[in-house]
mmCIF file of C-alpha atoms and ligand atoms in Angstrom:
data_model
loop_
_atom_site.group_PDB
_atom_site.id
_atom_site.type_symbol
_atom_site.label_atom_id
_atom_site.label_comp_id
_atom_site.label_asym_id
_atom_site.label_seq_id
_atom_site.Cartn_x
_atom_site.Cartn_y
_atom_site.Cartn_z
ATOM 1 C CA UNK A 1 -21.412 -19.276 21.491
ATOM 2 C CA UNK A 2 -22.556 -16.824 19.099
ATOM 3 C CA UNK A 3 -23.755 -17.476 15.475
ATOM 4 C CA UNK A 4 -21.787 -17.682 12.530
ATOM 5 C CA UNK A 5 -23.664 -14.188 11.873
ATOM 6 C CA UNK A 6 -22.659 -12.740 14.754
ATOM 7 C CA UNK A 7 -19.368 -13.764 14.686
ATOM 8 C CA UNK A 8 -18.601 -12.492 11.011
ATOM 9 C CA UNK A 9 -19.751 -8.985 12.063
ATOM 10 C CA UNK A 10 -17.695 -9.467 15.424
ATOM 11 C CA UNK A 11 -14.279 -10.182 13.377
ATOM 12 C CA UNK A 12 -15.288 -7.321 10.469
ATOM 13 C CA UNK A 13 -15.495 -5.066 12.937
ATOM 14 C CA UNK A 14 -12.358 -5.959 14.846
ATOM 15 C CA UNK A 15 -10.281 -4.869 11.698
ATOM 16 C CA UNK A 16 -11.012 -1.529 12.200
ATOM 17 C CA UNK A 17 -8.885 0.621 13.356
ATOM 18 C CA UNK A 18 -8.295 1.093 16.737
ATOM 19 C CA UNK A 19 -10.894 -1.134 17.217
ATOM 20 C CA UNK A 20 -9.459 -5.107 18.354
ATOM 21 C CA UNK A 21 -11.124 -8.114 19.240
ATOM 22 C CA UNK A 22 -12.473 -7.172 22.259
ATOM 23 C CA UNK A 23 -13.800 -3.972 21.128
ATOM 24 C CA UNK A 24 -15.592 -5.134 18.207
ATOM 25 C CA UNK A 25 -17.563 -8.067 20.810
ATOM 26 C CA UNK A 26 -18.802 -4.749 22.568
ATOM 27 C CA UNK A 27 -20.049 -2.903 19.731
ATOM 28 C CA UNK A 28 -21.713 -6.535 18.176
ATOM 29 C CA UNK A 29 -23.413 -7.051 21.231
ATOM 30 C CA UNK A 30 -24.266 -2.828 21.742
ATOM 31 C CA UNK A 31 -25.574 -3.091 18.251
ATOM 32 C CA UNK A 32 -27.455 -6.148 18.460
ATOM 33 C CA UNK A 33 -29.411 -4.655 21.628
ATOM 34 C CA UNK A 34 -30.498 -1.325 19.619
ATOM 35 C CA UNK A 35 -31.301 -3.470 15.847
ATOM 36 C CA UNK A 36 -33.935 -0.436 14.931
ATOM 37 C CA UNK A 37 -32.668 2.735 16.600
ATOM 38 C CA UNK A 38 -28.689 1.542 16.244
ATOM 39 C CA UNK A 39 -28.126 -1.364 13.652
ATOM 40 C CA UNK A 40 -30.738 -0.352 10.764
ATOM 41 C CA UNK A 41 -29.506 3.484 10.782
ATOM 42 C CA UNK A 42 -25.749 2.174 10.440
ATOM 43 C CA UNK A 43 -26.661 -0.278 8.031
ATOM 44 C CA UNK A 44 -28.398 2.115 6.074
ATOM 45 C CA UNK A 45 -25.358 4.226 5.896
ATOM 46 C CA UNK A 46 -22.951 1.835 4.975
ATOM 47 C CA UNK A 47 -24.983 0.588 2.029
ATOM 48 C CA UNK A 48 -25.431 3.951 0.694
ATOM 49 C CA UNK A 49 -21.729 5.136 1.228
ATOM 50 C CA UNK A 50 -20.818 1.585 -0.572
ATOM 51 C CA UNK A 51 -23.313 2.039 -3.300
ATOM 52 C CA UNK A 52 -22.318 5.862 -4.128
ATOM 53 C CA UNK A 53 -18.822 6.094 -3.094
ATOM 54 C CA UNK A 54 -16.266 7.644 -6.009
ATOM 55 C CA UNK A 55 -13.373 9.467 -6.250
ATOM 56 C CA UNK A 56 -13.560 12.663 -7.433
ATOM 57 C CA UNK A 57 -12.644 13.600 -11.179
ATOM 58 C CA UNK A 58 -10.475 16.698 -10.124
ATOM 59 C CA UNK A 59 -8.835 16.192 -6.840
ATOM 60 C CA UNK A 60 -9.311 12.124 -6.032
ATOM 61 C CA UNK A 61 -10.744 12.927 -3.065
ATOM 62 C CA UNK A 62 -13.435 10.199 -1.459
ATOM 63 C CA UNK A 63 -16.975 11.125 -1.700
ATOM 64 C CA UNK A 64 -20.830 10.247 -2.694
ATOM 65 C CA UNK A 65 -20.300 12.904 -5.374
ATOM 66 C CA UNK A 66 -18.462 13.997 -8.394
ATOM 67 C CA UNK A 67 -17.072 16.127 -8.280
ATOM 68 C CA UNK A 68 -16.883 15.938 -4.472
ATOM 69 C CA UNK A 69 -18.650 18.204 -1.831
ATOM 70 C CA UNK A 70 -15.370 20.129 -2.293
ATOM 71 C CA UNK A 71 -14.415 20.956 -5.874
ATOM 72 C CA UNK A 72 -18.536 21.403 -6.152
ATOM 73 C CA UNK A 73 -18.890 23.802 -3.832
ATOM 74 C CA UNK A 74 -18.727 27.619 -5.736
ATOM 75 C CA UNK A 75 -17.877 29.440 -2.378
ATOM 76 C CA UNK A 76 -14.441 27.695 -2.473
ATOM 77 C CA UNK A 77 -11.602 29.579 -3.746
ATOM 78 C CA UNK A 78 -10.525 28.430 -6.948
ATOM 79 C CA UNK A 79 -7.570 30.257 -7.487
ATOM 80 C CA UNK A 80 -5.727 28.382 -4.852
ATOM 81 C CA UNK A 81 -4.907 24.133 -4.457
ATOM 82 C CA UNK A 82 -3.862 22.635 -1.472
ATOM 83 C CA UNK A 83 -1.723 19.338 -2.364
ATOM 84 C CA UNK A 84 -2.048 16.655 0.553
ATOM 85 C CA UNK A 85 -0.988 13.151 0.083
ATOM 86 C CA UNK A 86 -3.948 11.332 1.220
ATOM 87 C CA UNK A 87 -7.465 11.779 1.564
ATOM 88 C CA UNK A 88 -7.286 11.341 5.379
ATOM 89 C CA UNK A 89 -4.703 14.727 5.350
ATOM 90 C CA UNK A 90 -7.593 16.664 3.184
ATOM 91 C CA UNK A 91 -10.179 15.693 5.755
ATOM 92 C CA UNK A 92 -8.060 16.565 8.957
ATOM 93 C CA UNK A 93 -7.196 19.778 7.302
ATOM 94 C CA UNK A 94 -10.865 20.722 5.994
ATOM 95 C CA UNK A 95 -11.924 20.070 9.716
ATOM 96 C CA UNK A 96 -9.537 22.587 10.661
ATOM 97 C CA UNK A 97 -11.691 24.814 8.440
ATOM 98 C CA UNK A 98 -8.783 27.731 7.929
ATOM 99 C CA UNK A 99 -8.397 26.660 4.090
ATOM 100 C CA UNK A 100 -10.707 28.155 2.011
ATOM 101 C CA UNK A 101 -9.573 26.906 -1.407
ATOM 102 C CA UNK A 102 -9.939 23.437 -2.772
ATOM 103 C CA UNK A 103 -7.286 20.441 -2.938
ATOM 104 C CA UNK A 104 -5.349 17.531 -4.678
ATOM 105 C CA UNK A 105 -5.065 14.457 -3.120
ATOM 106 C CA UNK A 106 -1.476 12.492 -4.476
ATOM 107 C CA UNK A 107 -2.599 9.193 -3.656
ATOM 108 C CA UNK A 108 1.004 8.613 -1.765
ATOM 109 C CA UNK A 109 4.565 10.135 -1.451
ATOM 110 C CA UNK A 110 7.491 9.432 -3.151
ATOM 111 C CA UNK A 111 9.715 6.687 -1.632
ATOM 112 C CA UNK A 112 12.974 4.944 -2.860
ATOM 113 C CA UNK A 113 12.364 2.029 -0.404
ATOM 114 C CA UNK A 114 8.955 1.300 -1.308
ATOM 115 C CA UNK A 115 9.573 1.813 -4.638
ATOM 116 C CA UNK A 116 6.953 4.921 -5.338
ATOM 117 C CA UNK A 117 7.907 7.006 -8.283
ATOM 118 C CA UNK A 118 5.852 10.046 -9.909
ATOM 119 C CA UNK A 119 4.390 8.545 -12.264
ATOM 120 C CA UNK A 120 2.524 6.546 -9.379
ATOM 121 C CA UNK A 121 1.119 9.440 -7.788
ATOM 122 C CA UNK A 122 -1.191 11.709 -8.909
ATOM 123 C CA UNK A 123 1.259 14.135 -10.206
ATOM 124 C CA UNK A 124 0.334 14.731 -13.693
ATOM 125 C CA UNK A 125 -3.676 15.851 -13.256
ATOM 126 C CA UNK A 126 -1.378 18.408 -10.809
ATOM 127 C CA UNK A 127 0.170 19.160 -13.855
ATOM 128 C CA UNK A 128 -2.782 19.795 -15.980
ATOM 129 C CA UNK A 129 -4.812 21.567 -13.455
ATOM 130 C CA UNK A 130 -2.086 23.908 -12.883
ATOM 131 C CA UNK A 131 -2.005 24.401 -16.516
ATOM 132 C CA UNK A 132 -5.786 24.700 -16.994
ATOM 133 C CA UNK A 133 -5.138 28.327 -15.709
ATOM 134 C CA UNK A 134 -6.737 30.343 -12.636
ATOM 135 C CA UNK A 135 -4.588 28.865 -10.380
ATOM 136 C CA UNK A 136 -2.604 31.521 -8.361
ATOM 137 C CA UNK A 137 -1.229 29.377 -5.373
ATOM 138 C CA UNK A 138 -0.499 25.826 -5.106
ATOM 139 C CA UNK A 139 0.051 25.081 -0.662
ATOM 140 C CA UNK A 140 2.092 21.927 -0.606
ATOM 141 C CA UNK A 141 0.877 20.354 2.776
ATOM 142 C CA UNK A 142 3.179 17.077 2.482
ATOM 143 C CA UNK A 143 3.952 15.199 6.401
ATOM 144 C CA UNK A 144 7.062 16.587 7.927
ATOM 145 C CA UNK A 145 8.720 13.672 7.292
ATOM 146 C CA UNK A 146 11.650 12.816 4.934
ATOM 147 C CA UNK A 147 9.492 11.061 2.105
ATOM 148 C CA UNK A 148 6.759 13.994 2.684
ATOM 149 C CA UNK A 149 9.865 16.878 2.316
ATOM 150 C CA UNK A 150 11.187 15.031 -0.642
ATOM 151 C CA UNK A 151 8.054 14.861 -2.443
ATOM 152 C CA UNK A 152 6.935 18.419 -1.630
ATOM 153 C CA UNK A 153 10.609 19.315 -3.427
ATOM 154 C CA UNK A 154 10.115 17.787 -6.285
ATOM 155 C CA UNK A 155 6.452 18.829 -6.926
ATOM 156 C CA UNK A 156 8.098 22.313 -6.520
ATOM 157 C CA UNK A 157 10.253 21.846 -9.578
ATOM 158 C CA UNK A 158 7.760 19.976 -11.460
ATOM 159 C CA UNK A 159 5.864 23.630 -10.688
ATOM 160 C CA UNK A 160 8.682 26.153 -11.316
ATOM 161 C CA UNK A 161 7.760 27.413 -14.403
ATOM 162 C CA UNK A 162 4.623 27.560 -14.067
ATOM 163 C CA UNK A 163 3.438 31.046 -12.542
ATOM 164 C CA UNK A 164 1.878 30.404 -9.757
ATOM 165 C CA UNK A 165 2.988 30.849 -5.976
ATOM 166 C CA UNK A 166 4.509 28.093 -4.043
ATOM 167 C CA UNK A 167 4.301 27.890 -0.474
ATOM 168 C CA UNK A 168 4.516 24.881 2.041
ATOM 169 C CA UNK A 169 3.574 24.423 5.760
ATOM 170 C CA UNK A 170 5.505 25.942 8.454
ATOM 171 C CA UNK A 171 7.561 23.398 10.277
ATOM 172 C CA UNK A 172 5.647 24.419 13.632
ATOM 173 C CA UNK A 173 4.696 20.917 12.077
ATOM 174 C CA UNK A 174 6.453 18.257 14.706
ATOM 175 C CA UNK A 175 9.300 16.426 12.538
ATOM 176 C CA UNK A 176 7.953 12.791 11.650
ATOM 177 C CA UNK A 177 4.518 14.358 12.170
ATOM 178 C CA UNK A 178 1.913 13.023 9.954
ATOM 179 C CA UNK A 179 -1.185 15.907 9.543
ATOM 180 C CA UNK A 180 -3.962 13.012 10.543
ATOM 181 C CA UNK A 181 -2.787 13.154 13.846
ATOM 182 C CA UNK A 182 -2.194 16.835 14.512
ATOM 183 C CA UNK A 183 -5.175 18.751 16.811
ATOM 184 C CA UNK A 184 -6.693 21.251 14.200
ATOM 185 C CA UNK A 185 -5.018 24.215 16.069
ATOM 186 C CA UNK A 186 -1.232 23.021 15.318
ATOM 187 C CA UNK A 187 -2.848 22.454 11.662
ATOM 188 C CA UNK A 188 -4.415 25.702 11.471
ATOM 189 C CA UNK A 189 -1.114 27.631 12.734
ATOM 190 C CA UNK A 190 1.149 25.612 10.147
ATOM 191 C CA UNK A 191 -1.374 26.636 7.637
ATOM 192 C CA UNK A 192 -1.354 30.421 8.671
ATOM 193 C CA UNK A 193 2.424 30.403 8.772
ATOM 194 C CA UNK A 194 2.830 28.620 5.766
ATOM 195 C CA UNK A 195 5.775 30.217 3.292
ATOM 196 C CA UNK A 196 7.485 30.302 0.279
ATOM 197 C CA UNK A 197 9.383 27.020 -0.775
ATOM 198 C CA UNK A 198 12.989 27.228 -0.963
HETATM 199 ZN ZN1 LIG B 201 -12.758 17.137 -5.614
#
């Protein structure tokens, strides 16, 4: 029987995902085995990822700074805004490295059944940073599925009369497909391919 200690870590652990019960005994007892090459450097990181973690002022992405590593960095395109719907879609498609410009993180999509409207996404800062100027293309980079379509539609109105250029991901994108899962070359070629919104 393990301590109370252990057993805390063991069942924190296990609610990770794609990590179960099983798993998480493995890395405990892994962890517990390495305490100063293993343990101390990942409890190092945690606390300072818990101590500095914020979301960022312009496009709610996650990060240690803000404005994030992103919207901070002056070798990004500003002229164009990639609009994902969560922060795990901005960090599968900044792996994929093909976007250059910088992004806006919705915080959601719109959904009748779950009762999301606009005004509980992050659709007005859109709105204002759109209207701020120097914005020449907005990329809408919503999942190919029906609540993802839906809410890339109506962004697109919100957007009409605004002049900038509206283009979405090309449905190389596999229907249902949610961009967290996607290898970065599938992302990349949607990205490339991307086109006007209808
Ligand atoms: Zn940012």
């Amino acid at each position: 029987m393990a301590s109370q200690e252990i057993e805390t870590l063991a069942s924190a652990l296990a609610r990770l995902p794609g990590l179960g019960p099983r798993s998480a005994r493995r890395a405990v007892l892994w962890l517990v085995k390495r305490r100063d090459n293993a343990l101390g450097p990942l409890v190092d990181a945690l606390e300072a990822v818990r101590d500095r973690l914020v979301e960022c002022r312009i496009c709610s992405n996650v990060d240690t700074q803000n404005p994030c590593g992103i919207c901070a960095d002056p070798r990004r395109d500003q002229k164009s805004i990639c609009v994902v719907e969560d922060v795990a879609d901005l960090w599968a498609l900044d792996r994929a490295k093909l976007f250059t410009g910088r992004y806006h993180v919705l915080g959601g999509k719109l959904s009748a059944m779950d009762g999301i409207r606009p005004e509980d996404l992050n659709i007005a800062a859109l709105l204002d940073r759109v209207a701020g100027g120097g914005t020449d293309e907005i990329v809408l980079a919503m999942n190919a599925t029906l609540e993802g379509q839906t809410t890339a539609h109506y962004i697109a109105e919100r957007l009409e009369d605004f002049p900038v250029r509206i283009t979405q991901l090309a449905h190389g994108l596999p229907v249902g497909g949610e961009l967290d899962y996607l290898d970065e070359g599938t992302l990349a070629q949607a990205l490339r391919a991307r086109r006007p919104v209808d």
